[in-house]
Structure formats: C-alpha cells, structure tokens
Coordinates of C-alpha atoms in Angstrom, one line a residue:
X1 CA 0.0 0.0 0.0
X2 CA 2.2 2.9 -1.3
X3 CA 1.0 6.5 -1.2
X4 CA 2.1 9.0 -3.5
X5 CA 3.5 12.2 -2.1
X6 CA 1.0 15.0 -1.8
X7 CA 0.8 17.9 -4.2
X8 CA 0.1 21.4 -3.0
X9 CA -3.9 22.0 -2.7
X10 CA -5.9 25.0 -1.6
X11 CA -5.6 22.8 2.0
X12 CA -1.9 22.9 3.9
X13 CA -2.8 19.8 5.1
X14 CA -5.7 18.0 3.6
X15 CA -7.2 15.1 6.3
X16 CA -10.3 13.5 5.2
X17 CA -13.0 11.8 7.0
X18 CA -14.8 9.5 4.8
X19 CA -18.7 8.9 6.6
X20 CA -20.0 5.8 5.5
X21 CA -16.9 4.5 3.9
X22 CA -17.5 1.2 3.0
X23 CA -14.0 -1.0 2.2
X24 CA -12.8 1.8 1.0
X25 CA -13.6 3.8 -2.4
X26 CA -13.2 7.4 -1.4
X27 CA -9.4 6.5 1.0
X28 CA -8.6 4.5 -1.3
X29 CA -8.5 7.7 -3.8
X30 CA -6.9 9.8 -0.9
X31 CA -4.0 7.2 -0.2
X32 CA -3.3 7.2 -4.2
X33 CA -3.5 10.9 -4.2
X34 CA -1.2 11.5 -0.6
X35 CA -4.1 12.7 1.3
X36 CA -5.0 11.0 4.5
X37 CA -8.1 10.0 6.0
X38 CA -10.2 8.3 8.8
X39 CA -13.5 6.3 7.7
X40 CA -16.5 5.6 9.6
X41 CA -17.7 1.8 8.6
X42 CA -20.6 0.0 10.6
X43 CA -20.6 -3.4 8.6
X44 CA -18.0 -5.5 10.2
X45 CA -17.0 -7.1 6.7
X46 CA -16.5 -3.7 5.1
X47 CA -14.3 -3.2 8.1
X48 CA -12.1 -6.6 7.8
X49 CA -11.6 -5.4 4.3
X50 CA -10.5 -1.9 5.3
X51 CA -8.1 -3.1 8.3
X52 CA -6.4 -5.8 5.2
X53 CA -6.1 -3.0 2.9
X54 CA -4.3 -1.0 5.6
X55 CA -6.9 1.6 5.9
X56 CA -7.5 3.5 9.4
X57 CA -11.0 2.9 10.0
X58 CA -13.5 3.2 13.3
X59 CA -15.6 0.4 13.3
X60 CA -18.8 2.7 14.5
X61 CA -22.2 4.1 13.7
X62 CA -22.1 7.2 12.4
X63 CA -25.1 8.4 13.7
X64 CA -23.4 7.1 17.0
X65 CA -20.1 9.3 16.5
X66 CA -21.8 12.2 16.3
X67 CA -23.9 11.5 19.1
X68 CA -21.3 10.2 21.2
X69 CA -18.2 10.3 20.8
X70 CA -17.5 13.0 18.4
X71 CA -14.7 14.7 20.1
X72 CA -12.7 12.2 19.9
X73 CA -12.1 12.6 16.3
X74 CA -8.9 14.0 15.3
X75 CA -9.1 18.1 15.2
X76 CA -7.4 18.6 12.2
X77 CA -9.5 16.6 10.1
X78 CA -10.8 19.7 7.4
X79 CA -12.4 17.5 4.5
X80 CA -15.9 16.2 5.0
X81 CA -16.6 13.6 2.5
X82 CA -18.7 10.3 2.2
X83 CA -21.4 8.6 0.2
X84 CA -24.5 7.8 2.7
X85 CA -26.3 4.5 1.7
X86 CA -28.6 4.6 -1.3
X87 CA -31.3 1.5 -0.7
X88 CA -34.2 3.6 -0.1
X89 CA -33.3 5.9 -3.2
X90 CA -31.9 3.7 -5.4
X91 CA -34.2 2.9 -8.0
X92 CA -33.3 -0.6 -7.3
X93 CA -35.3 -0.4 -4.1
X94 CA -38.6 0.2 -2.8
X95 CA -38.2 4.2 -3.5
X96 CA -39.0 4.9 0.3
X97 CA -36.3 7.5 0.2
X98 CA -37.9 9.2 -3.2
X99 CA -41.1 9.4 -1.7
X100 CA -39.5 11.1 1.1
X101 CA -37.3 13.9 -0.4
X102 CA -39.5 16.8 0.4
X103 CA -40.5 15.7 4.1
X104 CA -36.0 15.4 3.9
X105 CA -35.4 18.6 2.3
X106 CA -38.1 20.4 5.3
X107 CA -35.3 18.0 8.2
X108 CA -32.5 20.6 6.3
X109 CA -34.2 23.6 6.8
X110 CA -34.9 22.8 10.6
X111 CA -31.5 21.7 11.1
X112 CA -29.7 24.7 9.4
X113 CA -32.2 27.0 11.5
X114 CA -30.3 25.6 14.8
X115 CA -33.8 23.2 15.7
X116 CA -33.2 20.4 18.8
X117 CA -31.3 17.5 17.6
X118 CA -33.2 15.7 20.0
X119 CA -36.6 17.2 18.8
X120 CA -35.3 15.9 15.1
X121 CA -34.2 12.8 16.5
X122 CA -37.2 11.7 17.7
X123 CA -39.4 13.1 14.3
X124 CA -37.1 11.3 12.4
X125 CA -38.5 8.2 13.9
X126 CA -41.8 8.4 12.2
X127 CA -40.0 7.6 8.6
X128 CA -41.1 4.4 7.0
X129 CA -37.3 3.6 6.6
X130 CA -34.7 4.9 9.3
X131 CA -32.0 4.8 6.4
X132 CA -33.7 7.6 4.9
X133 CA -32.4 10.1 7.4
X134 CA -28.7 8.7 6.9
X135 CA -28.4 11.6 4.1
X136 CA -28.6 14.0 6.5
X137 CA -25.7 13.1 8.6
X138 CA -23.4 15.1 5.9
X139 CA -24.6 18.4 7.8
X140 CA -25.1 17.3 10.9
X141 CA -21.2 16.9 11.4
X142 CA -20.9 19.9 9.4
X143 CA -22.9 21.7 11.9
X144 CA -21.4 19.6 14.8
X145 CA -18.0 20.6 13.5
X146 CA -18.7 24.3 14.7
X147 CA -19.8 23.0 17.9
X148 CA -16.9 21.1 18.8
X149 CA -14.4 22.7 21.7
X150 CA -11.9 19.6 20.5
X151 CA -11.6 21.6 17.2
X152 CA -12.3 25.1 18.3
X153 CA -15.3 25.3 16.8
X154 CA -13.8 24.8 13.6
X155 CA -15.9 24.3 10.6
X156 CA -14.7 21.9 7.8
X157 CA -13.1 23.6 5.1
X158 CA -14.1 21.0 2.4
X159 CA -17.1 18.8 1.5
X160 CA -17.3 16.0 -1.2
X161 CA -20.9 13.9 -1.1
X162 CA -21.8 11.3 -3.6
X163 CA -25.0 9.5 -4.0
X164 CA -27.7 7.9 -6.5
X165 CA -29.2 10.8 -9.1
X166 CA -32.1 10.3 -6.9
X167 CA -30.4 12.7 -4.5
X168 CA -29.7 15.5 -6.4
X169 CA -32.7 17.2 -5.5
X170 CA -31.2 17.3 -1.8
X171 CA -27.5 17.9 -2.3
X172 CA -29.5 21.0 -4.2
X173 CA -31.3 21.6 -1.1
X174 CA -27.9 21.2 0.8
X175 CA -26.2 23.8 -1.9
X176 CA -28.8 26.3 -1.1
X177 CA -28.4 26.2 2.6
X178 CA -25.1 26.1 3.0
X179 CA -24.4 28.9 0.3
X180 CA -27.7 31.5 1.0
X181 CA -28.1 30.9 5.1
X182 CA -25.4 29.0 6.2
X183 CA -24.8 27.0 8.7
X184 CA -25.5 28.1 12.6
X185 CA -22.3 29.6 13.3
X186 CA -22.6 31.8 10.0
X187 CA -20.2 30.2 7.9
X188 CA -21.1 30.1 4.5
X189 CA -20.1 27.9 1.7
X190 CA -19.7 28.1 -2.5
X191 CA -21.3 25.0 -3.7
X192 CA -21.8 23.0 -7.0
X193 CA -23.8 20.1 -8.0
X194 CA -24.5 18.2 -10.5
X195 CA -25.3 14.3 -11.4
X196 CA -21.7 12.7 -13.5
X197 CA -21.8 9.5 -15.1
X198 CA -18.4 7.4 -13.8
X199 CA -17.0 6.1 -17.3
X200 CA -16.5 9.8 -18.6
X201 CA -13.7 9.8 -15.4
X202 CA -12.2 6.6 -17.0
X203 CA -14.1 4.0 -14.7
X204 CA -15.1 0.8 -16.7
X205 CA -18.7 1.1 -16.1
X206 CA -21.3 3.1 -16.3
X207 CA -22.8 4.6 -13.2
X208 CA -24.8 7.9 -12.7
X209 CA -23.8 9.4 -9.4
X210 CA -25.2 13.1 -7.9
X211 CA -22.0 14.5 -6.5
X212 CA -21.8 17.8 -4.1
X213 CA -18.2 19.6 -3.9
X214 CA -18.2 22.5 -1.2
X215 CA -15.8 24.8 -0.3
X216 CA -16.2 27.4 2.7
X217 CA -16.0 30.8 1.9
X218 CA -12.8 32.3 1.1
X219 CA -11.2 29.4 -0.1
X220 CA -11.8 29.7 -4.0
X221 CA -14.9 28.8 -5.7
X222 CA -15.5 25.1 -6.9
X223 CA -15.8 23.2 -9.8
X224 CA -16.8 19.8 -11.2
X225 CA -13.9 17.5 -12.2
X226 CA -13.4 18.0 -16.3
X227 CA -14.7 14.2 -18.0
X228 CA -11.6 12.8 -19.1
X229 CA -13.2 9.7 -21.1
X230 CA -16.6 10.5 -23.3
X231 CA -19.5 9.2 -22.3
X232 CA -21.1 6.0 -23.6
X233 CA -23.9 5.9 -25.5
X234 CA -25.9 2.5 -25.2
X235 CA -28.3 3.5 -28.4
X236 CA -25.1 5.1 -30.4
X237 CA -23.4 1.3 -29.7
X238 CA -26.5 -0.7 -30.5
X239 CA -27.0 1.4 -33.9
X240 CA -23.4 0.6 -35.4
X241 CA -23.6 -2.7 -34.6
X242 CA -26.8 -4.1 -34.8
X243 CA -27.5 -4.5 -30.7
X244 CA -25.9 -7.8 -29.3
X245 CA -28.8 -10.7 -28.6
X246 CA -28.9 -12.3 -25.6
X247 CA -26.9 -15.5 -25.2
X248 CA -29.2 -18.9 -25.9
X249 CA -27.2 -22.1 -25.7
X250 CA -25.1 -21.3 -28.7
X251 CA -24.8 -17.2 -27.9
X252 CA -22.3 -15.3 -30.9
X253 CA -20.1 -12.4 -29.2
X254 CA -20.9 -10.0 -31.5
X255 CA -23.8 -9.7 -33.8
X256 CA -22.1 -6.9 -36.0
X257 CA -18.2 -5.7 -37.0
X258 CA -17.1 -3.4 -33.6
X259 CA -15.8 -1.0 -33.8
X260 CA -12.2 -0.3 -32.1
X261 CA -11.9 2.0 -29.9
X262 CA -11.5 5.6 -30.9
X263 CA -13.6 5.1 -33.8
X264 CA -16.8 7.0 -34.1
X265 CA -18.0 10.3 -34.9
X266 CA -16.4 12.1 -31.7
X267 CA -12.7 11.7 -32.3
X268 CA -11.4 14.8 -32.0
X269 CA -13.1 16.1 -28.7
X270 CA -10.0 15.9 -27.0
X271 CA -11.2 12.8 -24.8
X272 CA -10.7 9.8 -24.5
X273 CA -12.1 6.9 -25.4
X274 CA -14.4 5.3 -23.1
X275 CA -12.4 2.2 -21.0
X276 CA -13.9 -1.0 -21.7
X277 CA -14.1 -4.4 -19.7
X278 CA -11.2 -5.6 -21.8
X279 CA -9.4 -2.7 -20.9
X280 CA -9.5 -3.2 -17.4
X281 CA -9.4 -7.0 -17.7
X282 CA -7.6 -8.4 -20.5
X283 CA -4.2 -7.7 -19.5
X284 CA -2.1 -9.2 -16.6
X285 CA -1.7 -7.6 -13.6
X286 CA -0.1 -8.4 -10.0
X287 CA -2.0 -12.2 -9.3
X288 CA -4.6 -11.2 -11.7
X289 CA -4.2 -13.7 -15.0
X290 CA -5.7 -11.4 -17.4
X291 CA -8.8 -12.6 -18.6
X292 CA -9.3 -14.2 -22.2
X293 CA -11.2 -11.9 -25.0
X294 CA -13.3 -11.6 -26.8
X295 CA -16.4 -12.1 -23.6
X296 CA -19.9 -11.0 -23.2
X297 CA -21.5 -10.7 -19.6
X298 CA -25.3 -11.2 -19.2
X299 CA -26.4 -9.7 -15.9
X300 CA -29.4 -9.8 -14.1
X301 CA -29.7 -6.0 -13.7
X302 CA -32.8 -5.0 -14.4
X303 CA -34.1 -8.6 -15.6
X304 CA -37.3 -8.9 -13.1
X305 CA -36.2 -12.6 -13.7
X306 CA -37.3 -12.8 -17.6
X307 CA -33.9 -14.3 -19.5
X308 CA -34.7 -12.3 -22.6
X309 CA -34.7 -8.9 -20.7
X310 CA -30.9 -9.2 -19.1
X311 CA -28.3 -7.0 -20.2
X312 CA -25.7 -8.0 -22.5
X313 CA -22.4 -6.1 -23.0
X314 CA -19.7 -7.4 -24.5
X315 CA -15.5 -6.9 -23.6
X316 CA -15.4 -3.7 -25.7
X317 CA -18.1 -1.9 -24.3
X318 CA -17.8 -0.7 -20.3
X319 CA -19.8 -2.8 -17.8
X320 CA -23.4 -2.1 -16.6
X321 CA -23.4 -0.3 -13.2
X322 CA -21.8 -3.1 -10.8
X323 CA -24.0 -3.9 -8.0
X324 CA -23.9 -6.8 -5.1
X325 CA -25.1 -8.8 -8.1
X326 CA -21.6 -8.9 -9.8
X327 CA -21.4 -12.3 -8.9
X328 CA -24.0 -13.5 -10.7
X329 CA -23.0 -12.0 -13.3
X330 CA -22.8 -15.1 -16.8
X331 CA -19.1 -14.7 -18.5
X332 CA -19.6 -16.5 -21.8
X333 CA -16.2 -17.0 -23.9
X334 CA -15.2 -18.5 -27.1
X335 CA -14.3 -21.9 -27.5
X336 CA -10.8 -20.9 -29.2
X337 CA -9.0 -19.8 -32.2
X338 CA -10.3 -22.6 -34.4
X339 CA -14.1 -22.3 -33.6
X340 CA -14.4 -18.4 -32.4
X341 CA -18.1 -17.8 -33.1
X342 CA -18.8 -21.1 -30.8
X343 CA -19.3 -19.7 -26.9
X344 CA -19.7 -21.5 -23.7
X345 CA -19.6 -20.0 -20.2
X346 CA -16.8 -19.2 -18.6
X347 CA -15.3 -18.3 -15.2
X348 CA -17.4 -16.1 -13.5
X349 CA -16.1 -12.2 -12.5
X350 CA -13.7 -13.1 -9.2
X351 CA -13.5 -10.9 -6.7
X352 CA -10.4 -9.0 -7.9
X353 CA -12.1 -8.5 -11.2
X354 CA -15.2 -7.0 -9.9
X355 CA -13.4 -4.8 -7.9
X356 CA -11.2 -3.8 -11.0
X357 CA -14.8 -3.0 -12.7
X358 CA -14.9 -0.3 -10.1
X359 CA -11.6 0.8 -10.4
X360 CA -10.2 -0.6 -7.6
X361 CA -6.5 -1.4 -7.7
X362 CA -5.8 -4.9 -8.4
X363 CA -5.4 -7.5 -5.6
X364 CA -7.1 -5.4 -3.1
X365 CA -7.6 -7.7 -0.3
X366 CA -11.3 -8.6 -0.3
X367 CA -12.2 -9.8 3.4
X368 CA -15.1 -11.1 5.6
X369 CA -18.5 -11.9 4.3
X370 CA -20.8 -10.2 1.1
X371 CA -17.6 -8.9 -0.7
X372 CA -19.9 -8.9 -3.6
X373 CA -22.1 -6.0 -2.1
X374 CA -19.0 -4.3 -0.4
X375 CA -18.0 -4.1 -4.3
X376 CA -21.3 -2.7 -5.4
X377 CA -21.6 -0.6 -2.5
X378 CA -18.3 1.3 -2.6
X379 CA -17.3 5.0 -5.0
X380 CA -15.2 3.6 -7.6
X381 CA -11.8 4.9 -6.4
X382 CA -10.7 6.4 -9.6
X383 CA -14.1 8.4 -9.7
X384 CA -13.9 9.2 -6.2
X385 CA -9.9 10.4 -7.2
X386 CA -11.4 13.2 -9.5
X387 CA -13.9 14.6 -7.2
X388 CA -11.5 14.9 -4.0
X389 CA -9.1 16.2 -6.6
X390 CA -11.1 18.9 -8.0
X391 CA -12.3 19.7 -4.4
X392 CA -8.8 20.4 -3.4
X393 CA -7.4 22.2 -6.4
X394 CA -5.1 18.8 -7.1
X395 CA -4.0 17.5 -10.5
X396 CA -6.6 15.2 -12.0
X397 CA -5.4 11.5 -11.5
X398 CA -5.4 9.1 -14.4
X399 CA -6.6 5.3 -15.1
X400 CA -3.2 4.3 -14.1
X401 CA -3.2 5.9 -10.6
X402 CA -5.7 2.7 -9.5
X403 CA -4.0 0.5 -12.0
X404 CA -0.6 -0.3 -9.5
X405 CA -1.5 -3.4 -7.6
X406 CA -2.8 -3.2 -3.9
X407 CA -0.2 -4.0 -1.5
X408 CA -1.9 -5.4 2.1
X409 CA -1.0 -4.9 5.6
X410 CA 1.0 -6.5 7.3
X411 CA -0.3 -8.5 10.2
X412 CA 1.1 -6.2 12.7
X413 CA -0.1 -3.4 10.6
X414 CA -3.4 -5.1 10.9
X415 CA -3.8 -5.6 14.4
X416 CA -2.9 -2.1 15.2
X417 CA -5.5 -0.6 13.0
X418 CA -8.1 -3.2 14.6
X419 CA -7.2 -2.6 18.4
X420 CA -8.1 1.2 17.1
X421 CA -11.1 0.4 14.7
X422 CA -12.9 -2.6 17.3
X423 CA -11.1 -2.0 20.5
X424 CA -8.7 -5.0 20.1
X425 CA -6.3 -6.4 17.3
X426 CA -8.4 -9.7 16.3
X427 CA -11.8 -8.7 17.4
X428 CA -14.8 -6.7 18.2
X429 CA -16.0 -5.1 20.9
X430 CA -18.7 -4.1 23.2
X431 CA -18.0 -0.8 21.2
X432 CA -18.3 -2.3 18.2
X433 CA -21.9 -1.8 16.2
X434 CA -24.0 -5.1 16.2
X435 CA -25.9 -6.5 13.1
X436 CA -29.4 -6.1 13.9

C-alpha cells in the first residue's frame, strides 16, 4: 500500500473523514493521491476489508459518532466527505427514500435553522425507513464541527458527497443552505452540483452518481472535475452494430463488426475513449491472469427474472453499473481460435475482477463476508480520485493511478488498526456496532 507524495492544494494539510466509507472507495483515492483519511464503517465485513487494505478505519455508527463520541475525532480533520447509503433511493429499491425527499429537504431547513437534535431525532423516527435520514448526517457533522471545543469550533473547510441521481434534489437543497443561510455559526459555503456518469472519469462502467463539492467561503470557488473519457452511449453502440442478442445455448459475441476503440463520430473532442471491460481485464496484472477476450456478460440487472430482458455487453463496451449482483454475473467465452463464433460459459467475475470494474487497484484484499455488495456498495476509487481532486485544487489522477497493484498490511499493521477500529487487534468489541 504505497502513497504518492501530496501535491500542494488549496488545503496545507488535507485530512479526510470519509462517513459511510464502506472497504474503502473514497481513501482508497486519498492514499493514491497523498491525502490521508479516517472512515466511519458499521458493517463489520467492510471493516475486515478496510483493516487488510491498511486503511484506518473506526468500526462505528455514524449516527453514533456524532452522538457520542464525536470529540474524539482527530481536530485537524478539514475534509468532509462520504457517500451515505442509497437503498431507499436507489431505484433498485422500494423508493421509500424518493417518496420522502420533500419531508427530507423540510429536516434541512430545521437543522440549518439551529432546531433540537433531539426534537429531530425523535421526528425522524416516524419515517417508513430509518436509512432515509442517513443523508442527512453530511450536515449534521458539518454543523457539529462548529460545535466542537476539541476543534475550536472549527468548521470543515471541504465537502465531497456522492450518492444515487435520486439525491440531487437534496444535495440541491444542501447547496442552497449552505451557500444562501449557512450553517449556525454563520459560515457560508460556495457549492456545486451536478449528477456525473463514472466512465467519462475513465471508470469501466457506467454509473450515474449526484456529486456535491463544497468549499467554505474564502477558499476559492469550486468546480466539477473535467470528463476525461466520453461518455457511452448505449443506443449510439447498439446502432453501429446491430445490438448484441442475448446469449441462448449457442450465444455469438458479436452480432455486427465493432468497432475499435476511438472510432466513431467524436474523435477529435479531446477525450478519450471510453475504457472497456477488456481494458480493465484483459491484460495481466499483480496475481490477476488477465482474462481471455473476446467475452460477453449477461447480468441480471434489471431482468425482473425474464432471460430475454438481461443485459448484455460485450468486452469492448464498459460494464453495466456493478452492484452486489456482480457475482451473478454469466461470463460466456469462445471456445478458441479454431471455432471463435462457438461460446460456452466461462469463469465467473472473481472478486479481484469485480473490484477492478470499479476501479479498484488490483489485488485489493477482499475480506469477511458479502464482498460482492462491499464491491457494489463502494465509490469507484478512480471516480472518487477526481472529485476529491477537483475539491482540493489537485492535478486530475489518471486510469493508471488505480491500475498499480494493492499492496496489504502487514499482520502487525493489521492488528494495530483493529485494536483502534474494534477496541482489540483480532476482534470486536462491546463498542463495536452489532448487526441487527
């Protein structure tokens, strides 16, 4: 686990804490840029993965940190950033969050006017979902922050917030607060907003995400990271090459000639082509075999269990937003060199794969139980790179910042971020969140 050294930023000292950080998207992107940071994880698998990947981590609720124990954070932490869970949202889910967003955006108002948090607390109750109110704990520690003898009533200089399109209607909320009333100290914010879609950063999927990038007043006004990759256009690909049917027992990888990439009527936008699954895959790299092309996946995505409706991409085109389905993902390969338009399945996506899909660095140590929705849950690193770099002024990273192999902790290393994460080096604690 190597860092590169930091580059100067419109921070002296850039320290992030990363609220709901999963195994590790957003520090992963902060260790590959030289900028620390302290995440807040309450799945105790997420966490195993975290303490593996050598990533300094409090095995807590966040709700509960805030509550609780928030002053024992370190003071010179100045970056707020963090991605709060998207099930009730997501348009994967039931939508309880969606139904909610203006009885949400009415909790902003009240906590921005200085209201009880016990009074909001205990209203908060009386949603349908409790995870609902989990996008609000963004601006509760911004508000806590200024609050905080252990900081001197500091507030953070910096927030990054990522979430399902869903959201932008209250990261818009959150803009107009923090930038027209502020928060209850006075401190003001310059705010943008906007919802990106991860393979125009050079991710090998495509995922829509509603980002926020704040700065406080007097630091410099903000702005969205610049797309690097252009964006990929399902309908654009299905129209030059015929779509690409759904494998049957005897499936064809493509129905059509395919282009290579940098073909196509946008070459000379200045960006680059959009990285596919063969991109990220095809190639050796650290234990990762490379993985034999030409492949088509056919997910489940989307399916409502009806074969004929799954998505189908093949290694040339980027993946379809990777969820905690990845594993179910069908490979389907050629039979070889002498027969290349006869397919069978193939090994499924491994771990390290997946992870790769999300622009994770290769051999990142995986741990503990569901690693398939610790892949689907986490910011793809590389994405999460170019936000935390436009929010601190810093270079924009490339593909190849994530592309350098993963190197573990040691076991000491291990144990010591543990016996600070759970309370001791090879288990939890009484401290320690519990599952239900």
């Amino acid at each position: 686990m190597t860092s590169t050294p930091p580059h100067q930023s419109i921070l002296d000292k850039p320290f992030v804490l990363d609220l709901f950080a999963g195994p590790g998207g957003l520090d992963v992107a902060g260790h590959r840029l030289g900028v620390p940071s302290l995440g807040i994880e309450w799945d105790k698998s997420a966490c195993l993965t975290r303490y593996a990947a050598g990533l300094d981590t409090l095995h807590a609720d966040v709700s509960a940190v805030r509550r609780e124990s928030f002053e024992s954070l370190p003071p010179e932490i100045n970056v707020l950033a963090g991605g709060p869970p998207c099930q009730t949202y997501s348009v994967a889910g039931k939508g309880t969050g969606r139904k909610a967003l203006e009885e949400v955006k009415k909790f902003i108002d009240r906590l921005m006017a200085g209201d009880s948090d016990e009074e909001i607390d205990k209203e908060l109750q009386n949603l349908s979902d409790p995870r609902t109110a989990l996008v609000l704990e963004p601006l509760r520690y911004a508000i806590q922050a200024t609050r905080s003898p252990n900081r001197g009533h500091r507030p953070y200089d910096v927030i990054v917030l990522e979430q399902v399109p869903a959201v932008r209607a209250l990261w818009d909320r959150y803009a107009e607060v923090l930038q027209e009333i502020g928060l209850p100290d006075g401190t003001t914010y310059k705010v943008v907003v906007d919802v990106l879609a991860t393979e125009t950063y050079g991710v090998p999927q495509t995922r829509s995400r509603a980002v926020l990038i704040a700065r406080r007043e007097g630091l410099g006004a903000p702005s969205l990271p610049e797309a690097t990759h252009r964006a990929y256009e399902a309908r654009e690909w299905n129209r030059r090459n015929g779509g690409v049917a759904a494998p049957t027992n005897q499936p064809t990888l493509y129905d059509a000639e395919v282009p290579e990439p940098g073909e196509g009527p946008a070459e000379d936008d200045g960006l680059e082509h959009w990285m596919s699954m063969g991109d990220a895959l095809a190639e050796p790299v650290g234990t990762h075999p490379g993985r034999r092309t030409p492949f088509l996946i056919r997910s489940n995505y989307g399916s409502s269990g009806i074969p004929g409706r799954r998505g189908v991409r093949t290694d040339r085109q980027p993946a379809t937003t990777v969820t905690g389905r990845i594993s179910r993902f069908v490979v389907f390969e050629s039979v070889g060199d002498r027969h290349p338009d006869v397919v069978c399945e193939g090994p499924r996506f491994s771990m390290n794969e997946a992870g790769m899909l999300q622009s994770f660095p290769p051999d990142y140590p995986w741990s503990g139980k569901a690693q398939a929705q610790q892949v689907g849950n986490a910011v793809p690193p590389l994405f999460g790179a170019h936000l935390l770099s436009a929010a601190l002024g810093l270079p924009a990273p490339t593909p190849a910042t994530m592309r350098k192999p993963w190197v573990p902790a040691t076991e000491e290393q291990r144990a010591k971020l543990r016996s600070h994460g759970c309370g001791t080096a090879d288990d939890c604690t009484a401290r320690c969140p519990r599952p239900e």
